[in-house]
XYZ file of C-alpha atoms in Angstrom:
544
model
C 32.753 -51.595 145.122
C 31.384 -51.150 141.830
C 30.274 -54.782 140.084
C 31.687 -53.563 136.602
C 34.484 -51.051 136.315
C 34.989 -49.260 133.139
C 38.100 -47.095 132.305
C 38.054 -44.870 128.803
C 41.255 -43.505 128.257
C 42.148 -42.536 124.885
C 45.300 -42.844 122.466
C 46.081 -39.822 119.911
C 47.108 -40.667 116.379
C 49.216 -38.606 113.863
C 52.309 -39.023 111.740
C 54.569 -39.888 114.512
C 52.368 -42.058 117.137
C 50.830 -45.326 115.892
C 48.590 -47.446 118.352
C 48.615 -50.765 115.985
C 51.361 -51.712 118.575
C 48.433 -51.678 121.516
C 46.336 -53.366 119.265
C 48.868 -56.269 118.320
C 49.688 -56.409 122.209
C 45.902 -56.704 123.404
C 45.092 -59.227 120.727
C 48.251 -61.552 121.056
C 48.505 -61.522 125.292
C 47.240 -64.501 126.502
C 46.309 -64.604 130.365
C 49.365 -64.579 132.635
C 49.751 -68.095 134.121
C 47.884 -68.602 137.220
C 50.284 -69.695 140.201
C 49.127 -71.051 143.274
C 48.624 -68.238 146.054
C 51.520 -69.335 148.305
C 54.126 -68.463 145.701
C 55.886 -65.467 146.659
C 56.511 -62.576 143.529
C 60.155 -62.307 142.173
C 62.317 -59.720 143.342
C 62.014 -58.050 139.591
C 57.913 -58.132 140.043
C 58.245 -56.320 143.634
C 60.837 -53.856 142.003
C 58.351 -52.874 139.074
C 55.515 -52.998 141.394
C 57.078 -49.989 143.421
C 58.080 -48.404 140.216
C 54.573 -48.493 138.793
C 53.080 -47.210 142.090
C 55.479 -44.521 142.016
C 55.160 -43.499 138.418
C 51.349 -44.115 138.373
C 50.112 -43.273 141.499
C 46.472 -43.636 140.376
C 47.296 -47.481 139.914
C 47.182 -47.868 143.733
C 43.126 -47.420 143.323
C 42.875 -50.558 141.205
C 41.450 -53.785 142.611
C 44.645 -55.322 141.629
C 46.560 -53.438 143.697
C 44.182 -54.092 146.655
C 44.508 -57.654 146.164
C 48.393 -57.409 145.772
C 48.498 -55.554 148.994
C 46.396 -58.199 150.833
C 48.261 -60.948 149.285
C 51.723 -60.337 147.700
C 51.813 -63.471 145.474
C 53.290 -63.860 142.057
C 50.105 -64.064 140.348
C 48.768 -60.902 142.216
C 51.932 -58.872 141.113
C 51.525 -60.036 137.677
C 47.681 -58.816 137.617
C 48.660 -55.667 139.028
C 51.716 -55.110 136.663
C 49.734 -56.198 133.472
C 46.410 -53.857 134.565
C 48.700 -50.950 135.067
C 50.472 -50.800 131.809
C 47.573 -51.581 129.752
C 45.986 -48.195 131.488
C 48.902 -46.316 130.876
C 50.210 -47.701 127.349
C 51.293 -44.117 126.050
C 53.967 -43.577 128.700
C 54.770 -47.082 128.776
C 55.612 -46.865 125.240
C 58.196 -44.776 125.629
C 59.768 -46.609 128.571
C 62.511 -49.185 127.765
C 62.295 -50.722 131.115
C 58.445 -51.322 130.648
C 58.589 -52.407 127.132
C 61.280 -55.301 128.155
C 59.274 -56.375 130.863
C 56.286 -56.862 128.172
C 58.795 -58.819 125.498
C 59.863 -61.229 128.188
C 57.041 -61.683 130.455
C 55.887 -65.464 130.998
C 52.382 -66.283 129.002
C 50.211 -69.021 128.875
C 50.172 -71.156 125.980
C 48.542 -69.590 122.895
C 45.213 -70.998 121.284
C 45.604 -69.172 117.773
C 47.234 -66.188 116.114
C 45.206 -63.897 118.247
C 42.135 -63.368 120.302
C 40.578 -60.035 118.768
C 37.096 -59.838 117.520
C 34.885 -57.036 116.105
C 31.945 -56.673 113.899
C 33.119 -59.292 111.265
C 33.883 -62.833 111.973
C 37.728 -63.475 111.560
C 39.480 -60.445 112.317
C 42.604 -59.883 109.993
C 45.247 -58.542 112.781
C 47.535 -56.955 109.921
C 44.877 -55.556 108.027
C 43.235 -53.822 111.291
C 47.049 -52.931 112.148
C 47.621 -51.037 108.858
C 44.309 -49.420 109.196
C 45.340 -47.951 112.495
C 48.832 -47.019 111.356
C 47.360 -44.470 108.933
C 44.488 -43.404 111.189
C 44.921 -39.737 112.662
C 42.160 -39.250 115.317
C 41.917 -40.285 118.614
C 41.264 -44.186 119.718
C 39.719 -45.091 122.868
C 40.754 -47.870 124.603
C 38.006 -49.148 126.951
C 39.037 -51.554 129.554
C 35.774 -53.640 131.139
C 36.497 -55.428 134.127
C 34.348 -58.014 136.390
C 35.116 -59.475 139.457
C 35.843 -63.403 138.847
C 33.204 -64.684 140.585
C 30.778 -62.475 138.836
C 32.092 -63.488 135.374
C 31.639 -67.028 136.290
C 28.436 -66.955 137.758
C 26.821 -65.055 134.705
C 28.380 -66.779 131.760
C 30.811 -63.604 131.226
C 34.312 -65.663 131.481
C 34.601 -66.253 127.721
C 35.327 -64.328 124.590
C 32.273 -65.822 123.021
C 29.774 -64.047 125.660
C 31.764 -60.572 125.663
C 31.759 -60.810 121.759
C 27.981 -61.067 121.774
C 27.439 -58.935 124.333
C 29.715 -56.018 122.806
C 28.227 -57.088 119.095
C 24.329 -56.597 120.688
C 25.395 -53.025 122.388
C 27.697 -51.469 119.663
C 25.301 -49.016 118.162
C 24.572 -47.738 121.767
C 28.310 -47.548 122.800
C 29.019 -45.660 119.364
C 25.705 -43.106 120.331
C 27.779 -42.581 123.711
C 30.833 -41.781 121.986
C 28.895 -39.439 119.435
C 29.586 -41.685 116.642
C 27.340 -42.554 113.853
C 26.730 -46.141 113.665
C 27.969 -46.224 110.303
C 31.249 -44.607 111.169
C 32.010 -47.100 114.280
C 35.054 -49.105 114.388
C 36.341 -51.621 117.162
C 38.361 -54.373 117.981
C 38.287 -56.140 121.245
C 40.182 -59.031 122.996
C 39.225 -60.757 126.370
C 41.714 -61.258 128.624
C 41.128 -64.277 131.317
C 43.291 -62.975 134.127
C 43.542 -63.624 138.140
C 40.439 -62.301 139.924
C 39.700 -59.497 137.398
C 38.869 -61.129 133.777
C 38.572 -58.091 131.573
C 37.823 -56.926 127.662
C 39.848 -54.453 126.290
C 37.692 -52.752 123.418
C 39.813 -50.309 120.896
C 36.921 -47.564 119.400
C 37.024 -45.160 116.994
C 35.307 -42.965 114.285
C 36.087 -43.598 110.471
C 36.049 -39.766 110.407
C 38.801 -38.299 112.499
C 37.975 -35.494 114.792
C 34.219 -36.703 115.275
C 34.131 -38.547 118.199
C 34.407 -37.433 121.735
C 33.534 -39.110 124.877
C 32.337 -37.305 127.981
C 31.760 -38.130 131.797
C 28.192 -38.710 130.866
C 28.902 -40.918 128.001
C 31.234 -43.190 129.979
C 28.087 -43.310 132.582
C 25.961 -44.493 129.545
C 28.117 -47.273 128.514
C 28.820 -48.426 132.153
C 25.355 -48.319 132.720
C 23.883 -50.185 129.374
C 26.661 -52.986 129.988
C 25.616 -53.174 133.854
C 21.862 -53.392 132.846
C 22.500 -56.235 130.658
C 25.401 -58.157 132.573
C 23.267 -58.142 135.609
C 19.773 -57.784 134.631
C 18.169 -60.928 136.130
C 19.738 -59.953 139.430
C 19.103 -56.172 139.074
C 15.049 -56.776 138.218
C 14.844 -58.976 141.366
C 16.537 -55.929 143.604
C 14.150 -53.423 141.954
C 11.364 -55.585 142.542
C 11.850 -55.674 146.203
C 13.063 -51.972 146.449
C 9.441 -51.026 144.923
C 7.713 -52.710 147.276
C 9.611 -51.476 150.110
C 9.083 -47.916 148.816
C 5.474 -48.557 148.402
C 5.450 -49.549 152.063
C 7.290 -46.805 153.329
C 4.790 -44.273 151.443
C 1.846 -46.397 152.834
C 3.131 -46.534 156.773
C 4.259 -42.714 156.494
C 0.847 -41.408 155.062
C -0.932 -43.697 157.591
C 1.276 -42.317 160.693
C 0.401 -38.705 159.336
C -3.155 -38.866 159.261
C -3.168 -40.847 162.349
C -1.677 -37.707 164.008
C -3.864 -35.307 162.138
C -6.884 -37.313 163.665
C -5.133 -37.046 167.172
C -4.549 -33.165 166.741
C -7.972 -32.529 166.078
C -9.086 -34.573 169.220
C -6.183 -32.745 171.440
C -4.405 -36.130 172.163
C -1.314 -36.044 169.872
C 1.177 -38.697 170.526
C 3.937 -36.820 168.796
C 3.737 -33.445 169.853
C 7.038 -32.266 168.034
C 5.175 -33.449 164.764
C 1.887 -31.781 166.062
C 3.674 -28.367 166.651
C 5.455 -28.500 163.555
C 2.331 -29.254 161.531
C 0.150 -26.387 163.388
C 3.384 -24.292 162.092
C 3.229 -25.449 158.572
C -0.554 -24.951 158.343
C 0.023 -21.389 159.526
C 2.481 -20.963 156.707
C 0.177 -22.412 154.190
C -2.224 -19.498 154.703
C 0.166 -17.091 152.730
C 0.746 -19.545 150.056
C -0.510 -18.428 146.739
C -1.433 -20.775 143.864
C -0.495 -24.481 144.101
C 0.012 -25.990 147.177
C 2.618 -28.476 146.116
C 6.128 -29.055 147.039
C 7.625 -27.864 143.843
C 6.100 -24.697 144.275
C 6.402 -23.750 147.959
C 8.837 -20.997 149.058
C 11.708 -22.467 150.424
C 11.083 -21.308 154.093
C 7.625 -23.695 154.023
C 9.365 -26.363 152.098
C 11.861 -26.279 155.274
C 8.817 -26.742 157.630
C 7.701 -29.697 155.532
C 11.097 -31.302 155.702
C 11.466 -31.075 159.029
C 8.007 -32.785 159.586
C 9.390 -35.604 157.224
C 12.338 -36.093 159.055
C 10.568 -36.267 162.557
C 8.029 -38.930 160.816
C 11.430 -40.806 160.185
C 11.601 -41.140 163.765
C 8.714 -43.255 164.413
C 9.577 -46.652 164.843
C 7.048 -48.170 162.003
C 8.895 -45.473 159.611
C 12.340 -45.766 160.630
C 12.042 -49.608 160.038
C 10.343 -49.228 156.489
C 13.042 -46.623 155.621
C 15.811 -48.506 156.743
C 14.820 -51.781 154.667
C 14.515 -49.457 151.674
C 18.083 -48.049 152.087
C 19.438 -51.519 152.218
C 17.819 -52.241 148.719
C 18.791 -48.807 147.545
C 22.628 -49.510 148.405
C 22.316 -52.680 147.069
C 21.070 -50.922 143.611
C 23.863 -48.600 143.980
C 26.677 -50.940 144.382
C 26.250 -51.965 140.717
C 27.166 -48.692 139.516
C 29.304 -46.857 142.324
C 32.664 -47.651 143.912
C 31.900 -45.975 147.181
C 29.051 -47.126 149.345
C 25.844 -45.186 149.716
C 25.582 -42.561 152.552
C 22.374 -42.947 154.189
C 20.460 -39.228 153.792
C 17.612 -37.993 155.778
C 14.295 -39.187 154.472
C 13.371 -35.555 153.511
C 16.487 -35.488 151.351
C 15.283 -38.707 149.384
C 13.576 -37.372 145.747
C 11.927 -40.653 145.237
C 9.842 -39.970 148.478
C 8.498 -36.379 147.204
C 5.027 -37.896 147.749
C 5.303 -38.171 151.349
C 6.170 -34.647 151.518
C 2.769 -33.720 149.334
C 1.072 -36.046 151.658
C 2.500 -33.795 154.831
C 1.237 -30.568 152.668
C -2.307 -32.237 152.082
C -2.927 -33.145 155.879
C -1.498 -29.559 156.867
C -4.034 -28.124 154.657
C -6.864 -29.878 155.875
C -5.751 -28.512 159.206
C -5.825 -25.310 158.077
C -9.298 -25.161 156.620
C -10.533 -27.665 159.622
C -11.450 -30.133 157.194
C -10.639 -33.416 158.620
C -13.434 -35.352 157.380
C -12.891 -38.459 155.373
C -10.331 -41.076 154.853
C -8.703 -42.397 151.660
C -5.425 -42.880 152.327
C -5.782 -46.562 151.226
C -7.306 -45.616 147.843
C -4.402 -46.219 145.923
C -4.141 -49.929 146.934
C -7.249 -50.655 144.963
C -8.243 -47.990 142.557
C -6.212 -49.249 139.611
C -7.610 -53.009 138.815
C -5.067 -55.093 136.619
C -7.633 -57.196 135.037
C -10.320 -55.276 133.017
C -13.109 -56.365 130.700
C -12.216 -57.550 127.362
C -8.744 -58.848 128.366
C -7.526 -61.466 125.893
C -6.691 -65.069 127.198
C -3.177 -64.390 125.912
C -2.621 -61.154 128.165
C -4.603 -63.003 131.234
C -2.162 -66.153 130.998
C 0.790 -63.711 130.670
C -0.385 -61.624 133.733
C -0.804 -64.626 135.918
C 2.665 -65.933 135.289
C 4.019 -62.612 136.096
C 2.202 -61.903 139.216
C 3.068 -65.450 140.648
C 5.945 -65.174 143.196
C 6.271 -68.784 143.438
C 7.502 -69.148 140.017
C 11.137 -68.929 138.804
C 12.228 -65.473 138.061
C 13.333 -66.489 134.532
C 9.859 -67.811 133.925
C 8.335 -64.561 134.905
C 11.087 -62.700 133.050
C 10.198 -64.595 129.988
C 6.251 -63.636 130.359
C 7.127 -60.003 130.708
C 9.053 -60.172 127.466
C 6.618 -61.918 125.815
C 3.559 -59.381 126.855
C 5.884 -56.594 125.420
C 5.547 -58.431 122.132
C 1.750 -58.537 122.591
C 1.612 -54.934 123.242
C 3.861 -54.324 120.276
C 1.045 -56.150 118.230
C -1.609 -53.286 119.542
C -3.288 -55.399 122.202
C -4.633 -52.449 124.406
C -4.702 -54.606 127.837
C -1.131 -55.996 127.297
C -0.034 -52.142 126.865
C -2.171 -51.163 129.941
C -0.386 -53.623 131.481
C 3.178 -52.946 130.576
C 2.765 -49.489 131.565
C 1.990 -50.776 135.048
C 5.060 -52.754 135.293
C 7.356 -49.894 134.280
C 5.552 -47.629 136.965
C 6.094 -50.026 139.705
C 7.051 -53.456 139.217
C 7.314 -56.055 139.617
C 9.989 -57.554 137.024
C 11.005 -54.304 135.244
C 13.173 -51.599 136.280
C 10.947 -48.612 136.731
C 10.809 -46.259 134.182
C 8.499 -43.442 133.920
C 8.798 -42.235 130.367
C 8.582 -46.262 129.233
C 5.194 -45.950 131.421
C 4.178 -43.148 129.716
C 4.479 -44.717 126.315
C 2.586 -47.594 126.961
C -0.193 -46.166 128.965
C -0.616 -43.523 126.071
C -0.946 -46.609 123.663
C -3.371 -47.989 125.515
C -5.258 -45.059 126.344
C -5.695 -44.015 122.860
C -7.310 -47.301 122.246
C -10.088 -46.245 124.433
C -9.003 -48.119 127.656
C -10.808 -46.134 130.474
C -8.345 -48.013 132.969
C -5.333 -46.792 131.046
C -6.648 -43.370 130.461
C -7.098 -42.982 134.150
C -3.709 -44.583 135.087
C -1.876 -42.230 132.749
C -3.800 -39.047 133.798
C -2.679 -40.107 137.351
C 0.882 -40.168 135.974
C 0.736 -36.682 134.489
C -0.309 -35.522 137.881
C 2.335 -37.404 139.607
C 5.572 -35.587 141.220
C 7.728 -37.233 138.644
C 9.267 -34.138 136.892
C 10.182 -36.567 133.883
C 6.354 -36.723 132.902
C 4.597 -34.282 135.012
C 1.931 -32.427 133.008
C -1.005 -31.101 134.500
C -3.125 -30.364 131.728
C -2.685 -33.676 130.031
C -3.129 -35.256 133.424
C -6.794 -33.366 133.619
C -7.501 -34.196 129.824
C -7.150 -37.868 130.675
C -8.741 -37.843 133.688
C -11.987 -36.272 131.743
C -11.796 -38.962 129.256
C -11.723 -41.716 131.659
C -14.547 -40.179 133.630
C -16.693 -39.893 130.815
C -15.718 -43.444 129.617
C -17.552 -44.241 133.113
C -14.253 -44.689 135.684
C -15.557 -43.815 138.914
C -12.096 -43.537 140.223
C -11.318 -40.689 137.923
C -14.338 -39.102 138.570
C -13.431 -39.050 142.053
C -10.059 -37.896 141.517
C -11.440 -34.939 139.336
C -13.434 -34.011 142.272
C -10.566 -33.947 144.553
C -8.573 -31.819 142.075
C -11.269 -29.268 141.983
C -11.965 -29.276 145.559
C -8.106 -28.500 146.353
C -7.254 -26.212 143.303
C -4.053 -27.403 143.191
C -3.650 -28.088 139.361
C -6.735 -26.585 138.296
C -8.726 -23.291 139.237
C -10.698 -24.804 142.508
C -14.395 -24.858 141.688
C -16.678 -26.707 144.480
C -19.624 -27.227 142.181
C -17.543 -28.805 139.793
C -16.040 -31.105 142.603
C -19.746 -31.751 143.699
C -20.496 -32.771 140.633
C -17.593 -35.415 140.025
C -18.292 -36.686 143.505
C -21.712 -37.511 142.724
C -20.852 -39.212 139.307
C -18.254 -41.293 141.569
C -20.974 -41.870 144.337
C -23.374 -43.427 141.625
C -21.165 -46.177 141.334
C -20.979 -46.811 144.905
C -17.694 -45.450 145.611
C -17.482 -44.984 149.305
C -15.085 -42.035 149.475
C -17.023 -40.263 146.951
C -19.948 -40.741 149.023
C -18.590 -39.289 152.003
C -17.194 -36.219 150.126
C -20.547 -35.743 148.285
C -22.350 -35.706 151.804
C -19.823 -33.402 153.215
C -20.512 -30.716 150.444
C -23.619 -31.059 149.369
């Protein structure tokens, strides 16, 4: 079940239909009196529940209906009745039966005239109603709901908390509804009711017919609010997921490299994988151009996928993948109602690099080129601390990387680091790029990683230039740009970064993103080897 529920129906306004009554309703209805769970529902409530379930079948999908089915109490019946009526207001208005219930239902003591809030302090209810009486466009009636335990734990169990949240995100909500910020009008009220406290938000444009809300717009609103409300919890989960992903990639790379070496010695411990790798090596003979997964024919991709799925069966890989799936399911639970179905490893887009590792090993088999080991290079090729780092940046980095500190302290350090980066500190910009690439603390975002690494690279930081080059050469299609990747690697290598020189050597050796050129490859390997890079030294010896 999703941690935040967002429903976004709309009401049509014209000369014959006004929605000001709905505004008064959400603004003046206090929460239902909460009664002990052992109090049974009244006969009138039971009849109304049955009628609502019949008139509005989709209401059976509500959490409130599940609660009532599990425990048919007076409080649960009232919560379901209220929620269903609120979500089906146009039809409810036309029914004497439903409107009579609204007029006579029990209410808790009111704490003032109304509970509406918006952009301005002190909302004038009558003025707002008159505005809607003369409005002729569509008005959206967002209903945003949390579970009681989440609302209480995270501090969203008061009108003030929701008012601050919606005010802070009103421009993003307006954008999702395709409304310019200066045309956006909204009012909301918090209903502290039952096990699912919720907010009603009425939103519209001052220009009738301007606004429209798509499924993607609803997703954007939900994602924005979700990221704000559950930020701390989600960041911790993303950090764990990032570490789990890296471990899975590392173990899978080691497994395929070990099997490749075994094949060279005719002692392969996983013969099915060995056979598939031989098949893949043969298929690669006919491939023209880039030997990267995204550019391969379907038949060759199928073989790669089969190898990856066989690798998944290896105990060490399966254990890592199972752990990643648990964490991914936890992330998905924030956004989606249905539990996440486990996919085969080959079908997870996040692990495209595993597929390319398989292709690289098959290419080595094809060329008879199993000569050097660089699988663990990624573990140490981007030093965090570089010469010239300011004390402020160094201090913040220590806090961010200290797992023993409270997450709140580390998150505060990340926010301060971003402010330092905004002020032009190249080392802070470099570290921000790293944090957005793989954590910890920040939710991975390749576009933001690109932004910060570009800032640092343009300041002339070789480490950032190298990291940016690798990002452009990655399999992330949001940022992939091979030409830019090679340009930044060249810049970094010319600035003395021997990792960039080594990577350029590999690119000219394989010919995947540049024209294959053994002479240039040797030149770059030589430059890197002179800086005591062990892998470059092996390559230089192998090709000279």
